[in-house]
mmCIF file of C-alpha atoms in Angstrom:
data_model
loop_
_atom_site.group_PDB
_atom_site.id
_atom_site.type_symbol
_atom_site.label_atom_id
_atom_site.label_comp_id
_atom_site.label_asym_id
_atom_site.label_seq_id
_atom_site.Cartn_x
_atom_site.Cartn_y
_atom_site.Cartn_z
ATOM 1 C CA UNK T 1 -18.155 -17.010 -11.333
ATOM 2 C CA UNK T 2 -18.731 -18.417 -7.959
ATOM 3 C CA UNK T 3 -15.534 -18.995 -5.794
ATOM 4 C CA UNK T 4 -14.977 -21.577 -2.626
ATOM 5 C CA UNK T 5 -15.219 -19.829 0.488
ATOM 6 C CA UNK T 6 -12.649 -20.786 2.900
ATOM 7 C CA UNK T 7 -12.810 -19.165 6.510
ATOM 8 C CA UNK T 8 -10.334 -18.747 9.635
ATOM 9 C CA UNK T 9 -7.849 -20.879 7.854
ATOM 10 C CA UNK T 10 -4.396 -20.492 9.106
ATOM 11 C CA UNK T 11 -1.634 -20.950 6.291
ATOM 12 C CA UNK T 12 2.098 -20.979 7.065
ATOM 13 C CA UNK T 13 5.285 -21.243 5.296
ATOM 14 C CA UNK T 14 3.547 -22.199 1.749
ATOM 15 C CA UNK T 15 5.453 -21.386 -1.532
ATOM 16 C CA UNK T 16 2.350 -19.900 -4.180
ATOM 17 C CA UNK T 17 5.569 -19.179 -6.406
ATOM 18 C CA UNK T 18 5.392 -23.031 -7.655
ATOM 19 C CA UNK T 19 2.345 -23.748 -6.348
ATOM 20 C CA UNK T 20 -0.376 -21.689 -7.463
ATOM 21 C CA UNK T 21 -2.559 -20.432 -4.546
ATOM 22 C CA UNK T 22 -6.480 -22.121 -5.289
ATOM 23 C CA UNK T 23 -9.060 -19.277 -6.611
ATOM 24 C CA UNK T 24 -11.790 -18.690 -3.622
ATOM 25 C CA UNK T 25 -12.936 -16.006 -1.401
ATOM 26 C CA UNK T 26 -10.886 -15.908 1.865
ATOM 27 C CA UNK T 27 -12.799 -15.067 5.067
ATOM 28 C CA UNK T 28 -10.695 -14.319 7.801
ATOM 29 C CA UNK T 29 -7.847 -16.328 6.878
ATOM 30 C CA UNK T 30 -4.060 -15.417 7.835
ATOM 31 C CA UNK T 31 -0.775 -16.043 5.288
ATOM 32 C CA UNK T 32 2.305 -16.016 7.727
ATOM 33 C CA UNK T 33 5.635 -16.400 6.216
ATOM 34 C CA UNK T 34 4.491 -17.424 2.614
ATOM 35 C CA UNK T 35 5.497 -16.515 -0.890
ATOM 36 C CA UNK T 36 4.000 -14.917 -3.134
ATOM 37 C CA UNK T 37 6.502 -13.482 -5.519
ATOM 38 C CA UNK T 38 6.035 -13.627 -9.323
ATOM 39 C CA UNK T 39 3.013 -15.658 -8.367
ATOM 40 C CA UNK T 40 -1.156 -15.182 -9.253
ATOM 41 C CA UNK T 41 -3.243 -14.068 -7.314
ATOM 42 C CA UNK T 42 -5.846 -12.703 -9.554
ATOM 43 C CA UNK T 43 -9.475 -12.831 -9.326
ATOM 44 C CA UNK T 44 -9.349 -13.895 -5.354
ATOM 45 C CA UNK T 45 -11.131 -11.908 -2.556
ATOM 46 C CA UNK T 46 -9.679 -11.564 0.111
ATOM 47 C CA UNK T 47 -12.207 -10.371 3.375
ATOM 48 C CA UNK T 48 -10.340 -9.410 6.584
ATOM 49 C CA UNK T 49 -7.307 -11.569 6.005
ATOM 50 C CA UNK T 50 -3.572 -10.951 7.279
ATOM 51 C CA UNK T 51 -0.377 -11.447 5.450
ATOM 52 C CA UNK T 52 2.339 -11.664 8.172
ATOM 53 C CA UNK T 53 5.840 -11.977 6.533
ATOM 54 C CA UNK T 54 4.909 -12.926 3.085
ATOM 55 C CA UNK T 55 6.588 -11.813 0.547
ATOM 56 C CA UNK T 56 4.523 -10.543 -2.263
ATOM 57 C CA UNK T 57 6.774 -9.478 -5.489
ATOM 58 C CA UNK T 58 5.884 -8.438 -8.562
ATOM 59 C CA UNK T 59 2.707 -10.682 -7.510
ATOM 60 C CA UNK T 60 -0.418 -10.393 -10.081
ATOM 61 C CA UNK T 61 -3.399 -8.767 -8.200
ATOM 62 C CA UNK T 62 -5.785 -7.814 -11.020
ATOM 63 C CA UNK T 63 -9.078 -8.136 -9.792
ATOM 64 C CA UNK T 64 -7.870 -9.319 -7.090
ATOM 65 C CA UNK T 65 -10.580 -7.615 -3.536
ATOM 66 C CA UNK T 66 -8.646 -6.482 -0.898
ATOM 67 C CA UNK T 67 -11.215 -5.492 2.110
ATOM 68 C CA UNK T 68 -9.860 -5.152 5.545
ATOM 69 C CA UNK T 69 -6.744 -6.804 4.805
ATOM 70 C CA UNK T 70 -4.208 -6.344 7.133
ATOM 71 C CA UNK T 71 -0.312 -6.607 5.628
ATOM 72 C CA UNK T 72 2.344 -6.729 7.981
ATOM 73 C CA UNK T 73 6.037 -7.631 7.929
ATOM 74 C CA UNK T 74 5.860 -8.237 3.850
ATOM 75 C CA UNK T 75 7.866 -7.138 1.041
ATOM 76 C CA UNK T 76 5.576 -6.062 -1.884
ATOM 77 C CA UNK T 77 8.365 -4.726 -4.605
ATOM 78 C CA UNK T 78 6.107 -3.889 -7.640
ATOM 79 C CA UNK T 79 2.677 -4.836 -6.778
ATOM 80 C CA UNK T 80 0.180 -2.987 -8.596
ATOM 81 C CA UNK T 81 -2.060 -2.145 -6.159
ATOM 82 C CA UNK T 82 -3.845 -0.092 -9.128
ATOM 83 C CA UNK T 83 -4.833 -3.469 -10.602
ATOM 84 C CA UNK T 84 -7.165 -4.815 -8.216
ATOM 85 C CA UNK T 85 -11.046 -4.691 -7.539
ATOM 86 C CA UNK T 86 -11.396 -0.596 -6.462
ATOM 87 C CA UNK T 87 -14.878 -1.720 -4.902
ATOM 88 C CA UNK T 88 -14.676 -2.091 -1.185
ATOM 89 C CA UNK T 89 -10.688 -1.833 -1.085
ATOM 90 C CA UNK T 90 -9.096 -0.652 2.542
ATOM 91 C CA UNK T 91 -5.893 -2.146 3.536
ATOM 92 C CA UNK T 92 -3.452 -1.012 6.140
ATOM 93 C CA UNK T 93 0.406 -1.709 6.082
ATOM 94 C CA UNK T 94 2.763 -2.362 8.890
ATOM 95 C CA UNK T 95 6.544 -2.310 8.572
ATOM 96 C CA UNK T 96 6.019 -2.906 4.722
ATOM 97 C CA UNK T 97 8.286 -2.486 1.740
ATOM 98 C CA UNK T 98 6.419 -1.425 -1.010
ATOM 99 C CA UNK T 99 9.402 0.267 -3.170
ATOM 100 C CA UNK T 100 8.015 0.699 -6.774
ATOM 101 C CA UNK T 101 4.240 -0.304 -6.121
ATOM 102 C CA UNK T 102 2.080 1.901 -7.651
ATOM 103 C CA UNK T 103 -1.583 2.801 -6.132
ATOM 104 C CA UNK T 104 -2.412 4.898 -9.102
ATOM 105 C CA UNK T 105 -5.730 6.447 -9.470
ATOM 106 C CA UNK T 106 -7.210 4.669 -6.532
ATOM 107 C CA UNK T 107 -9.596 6.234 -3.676
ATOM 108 C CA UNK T 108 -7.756 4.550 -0.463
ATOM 109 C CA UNK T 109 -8.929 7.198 1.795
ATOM 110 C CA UNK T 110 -8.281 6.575 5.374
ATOM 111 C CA UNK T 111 -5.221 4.488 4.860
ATOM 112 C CA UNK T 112 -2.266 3.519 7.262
ATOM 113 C CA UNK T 113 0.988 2.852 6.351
ATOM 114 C CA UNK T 114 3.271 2.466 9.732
ATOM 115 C CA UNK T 115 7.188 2.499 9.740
ATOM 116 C CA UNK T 116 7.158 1.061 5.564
ATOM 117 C CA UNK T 117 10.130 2.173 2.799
ATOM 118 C CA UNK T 118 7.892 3.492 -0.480
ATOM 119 C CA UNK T 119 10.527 4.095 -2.689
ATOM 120 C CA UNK T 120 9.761 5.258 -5.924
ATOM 121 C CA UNK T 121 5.794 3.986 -5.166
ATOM 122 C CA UNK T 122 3.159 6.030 -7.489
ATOM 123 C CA UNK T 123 0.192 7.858 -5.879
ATOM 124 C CA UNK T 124 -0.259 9.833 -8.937
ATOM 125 C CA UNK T 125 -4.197 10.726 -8.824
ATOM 126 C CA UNK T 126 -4.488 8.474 -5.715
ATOM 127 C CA UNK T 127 -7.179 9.545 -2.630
ATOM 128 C CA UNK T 128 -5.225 9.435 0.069
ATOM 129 C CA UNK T 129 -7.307 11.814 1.860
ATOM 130 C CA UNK T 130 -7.046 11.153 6.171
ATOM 131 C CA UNK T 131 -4.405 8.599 5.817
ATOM 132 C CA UNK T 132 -1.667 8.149 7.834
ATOM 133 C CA UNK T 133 2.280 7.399 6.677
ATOM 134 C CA UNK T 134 3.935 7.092 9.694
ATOM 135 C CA UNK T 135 7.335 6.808 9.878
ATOM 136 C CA UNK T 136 7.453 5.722 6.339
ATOM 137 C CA UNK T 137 10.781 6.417 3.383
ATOM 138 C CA UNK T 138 9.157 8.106 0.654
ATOM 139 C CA UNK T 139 12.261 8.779 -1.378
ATOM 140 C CA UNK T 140 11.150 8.988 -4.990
ATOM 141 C CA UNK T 141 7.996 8.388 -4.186
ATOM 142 C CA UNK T 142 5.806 10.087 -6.749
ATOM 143 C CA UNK T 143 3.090 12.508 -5.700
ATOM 144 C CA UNK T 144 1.280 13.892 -8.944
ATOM 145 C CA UNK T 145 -2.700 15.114 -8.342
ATOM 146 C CA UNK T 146 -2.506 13.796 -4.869
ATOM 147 C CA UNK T 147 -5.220 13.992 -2.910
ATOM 148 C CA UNK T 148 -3.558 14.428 0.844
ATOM 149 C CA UNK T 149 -5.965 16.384 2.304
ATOM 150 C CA UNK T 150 -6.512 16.307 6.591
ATOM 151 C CA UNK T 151 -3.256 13.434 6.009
ATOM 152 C CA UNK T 152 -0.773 12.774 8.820
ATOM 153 C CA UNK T 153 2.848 12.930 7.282
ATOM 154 C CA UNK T 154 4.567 14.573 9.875
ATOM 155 C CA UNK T 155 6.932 11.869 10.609
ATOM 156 C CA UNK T 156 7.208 10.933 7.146
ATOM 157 C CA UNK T 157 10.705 11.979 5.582
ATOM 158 C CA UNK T 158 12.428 12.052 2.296
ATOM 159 C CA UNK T 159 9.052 13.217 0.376
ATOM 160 C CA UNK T 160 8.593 15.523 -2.486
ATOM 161 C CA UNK T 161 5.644 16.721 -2.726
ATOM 162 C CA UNK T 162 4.712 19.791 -5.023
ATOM 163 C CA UNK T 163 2.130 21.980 -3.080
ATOM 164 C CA UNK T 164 0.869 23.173 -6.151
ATOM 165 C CA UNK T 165 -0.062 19.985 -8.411
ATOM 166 C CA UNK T 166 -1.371 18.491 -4.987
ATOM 167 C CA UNK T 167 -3.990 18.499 -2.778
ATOM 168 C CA UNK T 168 -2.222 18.932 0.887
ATOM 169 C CA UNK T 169 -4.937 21.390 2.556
ATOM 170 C CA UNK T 170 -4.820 20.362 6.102
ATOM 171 C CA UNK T 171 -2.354 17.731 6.097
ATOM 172 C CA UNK T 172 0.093 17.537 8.951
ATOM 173 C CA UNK T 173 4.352 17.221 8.165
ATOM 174 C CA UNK T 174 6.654 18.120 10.811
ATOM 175 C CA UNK T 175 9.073 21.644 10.250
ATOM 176 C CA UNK T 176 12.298 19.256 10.057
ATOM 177 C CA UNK T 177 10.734 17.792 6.727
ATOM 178 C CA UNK T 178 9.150 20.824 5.469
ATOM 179 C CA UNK T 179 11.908 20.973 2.754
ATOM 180 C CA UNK T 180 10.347 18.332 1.133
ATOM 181 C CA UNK T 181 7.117 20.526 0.463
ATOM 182 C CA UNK T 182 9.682 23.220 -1.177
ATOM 183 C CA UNK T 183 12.189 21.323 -3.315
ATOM 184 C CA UNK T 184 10.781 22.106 -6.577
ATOM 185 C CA UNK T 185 11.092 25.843 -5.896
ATOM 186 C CA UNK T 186 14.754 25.035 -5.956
ATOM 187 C CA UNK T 187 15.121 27.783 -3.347
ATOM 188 C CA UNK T 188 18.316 27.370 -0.483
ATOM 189 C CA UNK T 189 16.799 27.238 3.122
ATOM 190 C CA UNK T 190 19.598 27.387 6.213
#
């Protein structure tokens, strides 16, 4: 299926809850302060767009391409980031909340996720290989098969993350965190 291309197009302060957003391919195009939320979005490419202050809830992304997509300022409560087109997919997120997303079983190597809350958001079997989480709330966040390998968490905080069901060789966390690598030892540390 062939969609409409539509390039440096500047939307602002649309509502896709009521009014569904057209299927195309979007070149270049920036979403500032639209909703998204319960809406879909499926089956749309998206090619080096931004989402500034959008809110993006529980928003249907299957087969949905995200390449070079740039979110920043948006909430994005359950989106199922495991859902969309895996071919091409990098995104970066920038004061994001992103509690109960799931990225499961994607390869997202080279990621960055600056100053977001990811509570209870699945990585289970994710790449996340070289990526940075700066600053980011990871409470509940669930790290299962995990590839984290040559990752910057070191200002990351409220992670648990089992060392041995995870692949951490080379990542960076900072010693005031470190009990987050050690909590299912259930050992004391003063």
């Amino acid at each position: 299926m062939d969609l409409p291309f539509i390039s440096e197009q500047h939307f602002k302060s649309q509502n896709y809850s009521s009014n569904k957003i057209s299927k195309a391919e979007y070149d270049n195009c920036t979403f500032e302060d639209c909703d998204f939320s319960n809406s879909d979005i499926s089956n749309n490419v998206f090619l080096e767009c931004t989402f500034i202050n959008c809110n993006l809830s529980n928003c249907n992304i299957a087969h949905t391409s995200f390449n070079h997509v740039d979110f920043i300022d948006c909430k994005l409560t359950g989106v199922q980031f495991n859902t969309c087109n895996a071919f091409l997919l990098t995104f970066s997120f920038n004061n994001c909340y992103l509690e109960l997303a799931s990225f499961q079983d994607l390869k997202i190597p080279n990621t960055r996720f600056n100053n977001c809350i990811m509570h209870q958001t699945d990585f289970s079997n994710t790449n996340l290989s070289k990526s940075t989480l700066n600053n980011c709330d990871v409470k509940s966040a669930i790290f299962e098969n995990t590839n984290l390998e040559s990752s910057d968490l070191s200002t990351a905080y409220n992670y648990n993350i089992h060392p041995e069901n995870n692949k951490i060789t080379h990542a960076k966390f900072s010693k005031e965190h470190i009990i987050g690598l050690l909590k299912s030892y259930k050992i004391t540390i003063e």
